[in-house]
């Protein structure tokens, strides 16, 4: 498949929180470091407890099921209190 002729629907669009994410990143929970970019949502492959710091800076803990999309702005996923795994950050930008 030739990528030079592939149409890119994102090419002339401004990033928007109302549209799809433009990238997805694997997350390693960490008590001290923020994600490289604030995530617009998290995707969790294996459910459990998820401890996170929201975009507003509030620490929250939620229980999530397998294959969950959690649409909350997230700046950090904490190692302490997180038992869920296969966590991915959806980002726009």
Coordinates of N, CA and C in Angstrom, one line a residue:
X1 N 0.8 -1.2 0.0 CA 0.0 0.0 0.0 C 0.9 1.2 0.0
X2 N 0.7 2.2 -0.9 CA 1.4 3.4 -1.0 C 0.8 4.4 0.0
X3 N 1.7 5.0 0.9 CA 1.2 6.0 1.8 C 1.2 7.4 1.2
X4 N 1.9 7.6 0.1 CA 2.0 8.9 -0.5 C 0.6 9.3 -1.1
X5 N -0.2 8.3 -1.6 CA -1.5 8.7 -2.2 C -2.6 8.5 -1.2
X6 N -2.3 8.1 0.1 CA -3.4 7.9 1.1 C -3.9 9.3 1.5
X7 N -5.2 9.4 1.5 CA -5.9 10.6 2.0 C -5.8 10.7 3.5
X8 N -5.5 11.9 4.0 CA -5.4 12.1 5.5 C -6.6 13.0 5.9
X9 N -7.6 12.4 6.6 CA -8.7 13.2 7.0 C -8.4 14.3 8.0
X10 N -7.2 14.2 8.7 CA -6.8 15.1 9.7 C -6.0 16.2 9.2
X11 N -5.6 16.2 7.9 CA -4.6 17.1 7.3 C -5.1 18.6 7.5
X12 N -6.3 18.9 7.2 CA -6.8 20.3 7.2 C -7.7 20.6 8.4
X13 N -7.7 19.7 9.4 CA -8.6 19.9 10.6 C -7.8 20.4 11.8
X14 N -8.3 21.4 12.5 CA -7.7 21.8 13.7 C -8.0 20.7 14.8
X15 N -7.1 20.4 15.7 CA -7.4 19.5 16.8 C -8.6 19.9 17.6
X16 N -9.5 19.0 17.9 CA -10.7 19.3 18.6 C -11.0 18.2 19.7
X17 N -11.5 18.7 20.8 CA -11.9 17.7 21.8 C -13.2 17.0 21.4
X18 N -13.9 17.5 20.4 CA -15.1 16.9 19.9 C -14.9 15.8 18.9
X19 N -13.7 15.7 18.4 CA -13.4 14.8 17.3 C -12.5 13.6 17.9
X20 N -12.1 12.7 17.0 CA -11.3 11.6 17.5 C -9.9 12.0 18.0
X21 N -9.3 11.2 18.8 CA -7.9 11.4 19.2 C -7.0 11.3 18.0
X22 N -5.9 12.0 18.1 CA -4.9 12.0 17.0 C -3.8 11.0 17.3
X23 N -3.7 10.5 18.6 CA -2.6 9.6 18.9 C -3.0 8.8 20.2
X24 N -2.4 7.7 20.4 CA -2.6 6.9 21.6 C -1.2 6.5 22.1
X25 N -1.0 6.5 23.4 CA 0.2 6.2 24.0 C 0.1 5.2 25.2
X26 N 1.0 4.3 25.2 CA 1.0 3.4 26.4 C 1.3 4.2 27.6
X27 N 0.7 3.8 28.8 CA 0.9 4.5 30.0 C 1.5 3.6 31.0
X28 N 2.6 4.1 31.7 CA 3.2 3.4 32.8 C 2.8 4.2 34.0
X29 N 2.0 3.6 34.9 CA 1.6 4.4 36.1 C 2.9 4.9 36.9
X30 N 2.8 6.1 37.4 CA 3.9 6.7 38.1 C 3.4 7.7 39.1
X31 N 3.9 7.7 40.3 CA 3.4 8.6 41.3 C 3.9 10.0 41.2
X32 N 5.0 10.3 40.5 CA 5.6 11.6 40.4 C 5.6 12.3 39.1
X33 N 5.5 11.5 38.0 CA 5.6 12.1 36.7 C 4.3 12.2 36.0
X34 N 4.0 13.4 35.4 CA 2.8 13.5 34.5 C 3.0 12.8 33.2
X35 N 1.9 12.6 32.5 CA 2.0 12.1 31.1 C 2.6 13.1 30.3
X36 N 3.2 12.8 29.1 CA 3.9 13.7 28.2 C 2.9 14.8 27.7
X37 N 1.6 14.4 27.6 CA 0.5 15.2 27.2 C -0.7 14.9 28.0
X38 N -1.5 15.9 28.3 CA -2.8 15.6 29.0 C -3.7 14.8 28.1
X39 N -4.1 13.6 28.6 CA -5.0 12.7 27.8 C -6.4 13.2 27.9
X40 N -7.1 13.1 26.7 CA -8.5 13.4 26.7 C -9.4 12.2 27.2
X41 N -8.8 11.0 27.2 CA -9.4 9.8 27.7 C -8.4 8.7 27.9
X42 N -8.8 7.7 28.7 CA -7.9 6.6 28.9 C -8.6 5.3 28.4
X43 N -7.8 4.4 27.9 CA -8.4 3.1 27.5 C -7.7 2.1 28.4
X44 N -8.4 1.2 29.0 CA -7.9 0.2 29.9 C -8.2 -1.2 29.4
X45 N -7.2 -2.0 29.1 CA -7.4 -3.4 28.6 C -7.9 -4.4 29.7
X46 N -7.2 -4.3 30.8 CA -7.6 -5.2 31.9 C -8.0 -4.4 33.1
X47 N -9.3 -4.6 33.5 CA -9.9 -3.8 34.5 C -9.3 -4.0 35.9
X48 N -9.7 -3.1 36.8 CA -9.2 -3.0 38.1 C -9.4 -1.6 38.7
X49 N -8.6 -1.3 39.7 CA -8.7 0.1 40.2 C -7.8 1.0 39.4
X50 N -8.2 2.2 39.2 CA -7.4 3.2 38.4 C -7.3 4.5 39.2
X51 N -6.1 4.8 39.7 CA -5.9 6.0 40.4 C -5.2 7.0 39.5
X52 N -5.9 8.2 39.4 CA -5.4 9.2 38.4 C -5.5 10.6 39.0
X53 N -4.8 11.5 38.3 CA -4.9 12.9 38.6 C -5.5 13.6 37.3
X54 N -6.7 14.2 37.6 CA -7.4 14.8 36.5 C -6.7 16.0 35.9
X55 N -7.2 16.5 34.8 CA -6.7 17.7 34.2 C -6.7 18.9 35.1
X56 N -7.7 18.9 36.0 CA -7.8 20.0 37.0 C -6.9 19.8 38.2
X57 N -6.2 18.7 38.3 CA -5.3 18.4 39.4 C -5.8 17.7 40.6
X58 N -7.0 17.1 40.4 CA -7.7 16.4 41.5 C -7.4 14.9 41.4
X59 N -7.0 14.3 42.5 CA -6.7 12.8 42.5 C -8.0 12.1 42.7
X60 N -8.2 11.1 41.8 CA -9.5 10.3 41.8 C -9.1 8.8 41.7
X61 N -10.0 8.0 42.3 CA -9.8 6.5 42.1 C -11.1 6.0 41.6
X62 N -11.1 5.2 40.6 CA -12.3 4.6 40.0 C -12.0 3.1 39.7
X63 N -13.0 2.3 39.8 CA -12.9 0.9 39.4 C -13.4 0.8 37.9
X64 N -12.7 0.1 37.1 CA -13.0 0.0 35.7 C -13.0 -1.4 35.3
X65 N -13.9 -1.8 34.3 CA -14.0 -3.1 33.8 C -12.9 -3.3 32.7
X66 N -12.8 -4.5 32.2 CA -11.9 -4.8 31.0 C -12.4 -4.0 29.8
X67 N -11.5 -3.5 29.0 CA -11.8 -2.8 27.8 C -12.7 -1.6 28.0
X68 N -12.3 -0.8 28.9 CA -13.0 0.4 29.3 C -12.4 1.7 28.7
X69 N -13.2 2.5 28.1 CA -12.8 3.9 27.7 C -13.3 4.8 28.8
X70 N -12.4 5.6 29.4 CA -12.7 6.5 30.5 C -12.5 7.9 30.0
X71 N -13.6 8.6 29.6 CA -13.4 9.9 28.9 C -13.3 11.1 30.0
X72 N -12.1 11.1 30.6 CA -11.8 12.2 31.5 C -10.4 12.7 31.3
X73 N -10.2 14.0 31.3 CA -8.9 14.6 31.1 C -8.0 14.2 32.2
X74 N -6.9 13.6 31.8 CA -6.0 13.0 32.8 C -4.5 13.5 32.6
X75 N -3.9 13.9 33.6 CA -2.5 14.4 33.5 C -1.5 13.4 34.1
X76 N -2.0 12.5 35.0 CA -1.1 11.5 35.6 C -1.9 10.2 36.0
X77 N -1.4 9.0 35.8 CA -1.9 7.8 36.3 C -1.0 7.3 37.4
X78 N -1.5 7.3 38.6 CA -0.7 6.9 39.8 C -0.4 5.4 39.8
X79 N 0.8 5.1 40.3 CA 1.2 3.7 40.5 C 0.5 3.2 41.8
X80 N 0.5 4.0 42.8 CA -0.2 3.6 44.1 C -1.7 3.6 43.8
X81 N -2.3 2.5 44.1 CA -3.8 2.4 44.0 C -4.2 1.9 42.6
X82 N -3.3 1.8 41.7 CA -3.7 1.3 40.3 C -3.4 -0.2 40.2
X83 N -4.5 -1.0 40.0 CA -4.4 -2.4 39.7 C -4.7 -2.7 38.3
X84 N -5.4 -1.8 37.6 CA -5.7 -2.1 36.2 C -4.4 -2.1 35.4
X85 N -4.5 -2.7 34.2 CA -3.3 -2.8 33.4 C -3.6 -2.6 31.9
X86 N -2.6 -2.5 31.1 CA -2.9 -2.2 29.6 C -3.5 -0.9 29.5
X87 N -3.0 0.1 30.1 CA -3.6 1.5 30.1 C -2.9 2.3 29.0
X88 N -3.8 3.0 28.2 CA -3.4 3.8 27.1 C -4.0 5.2 27.2
X89 N -3.3 6.2 26.9 CA -3.8 7.6 26.9 C -4.1 8.0 25.5
X90 N -5.3 8.5 25.3 CA -5.7 9.1 24.0 C -5.5 10.6 24.1
X91 N -4.8 11.1 23.0 CA -4.4 12.5 23.1 C -4.9 13.2 21.8
X92 N -5.0 14.5 21.9 CA -5.4 15.3 20.7 C -4.3 16.4 20.6
X93 N -3.8 16.6 19.4 CA -2.8 17.6 19.2 C -1.7 17.2 18.4

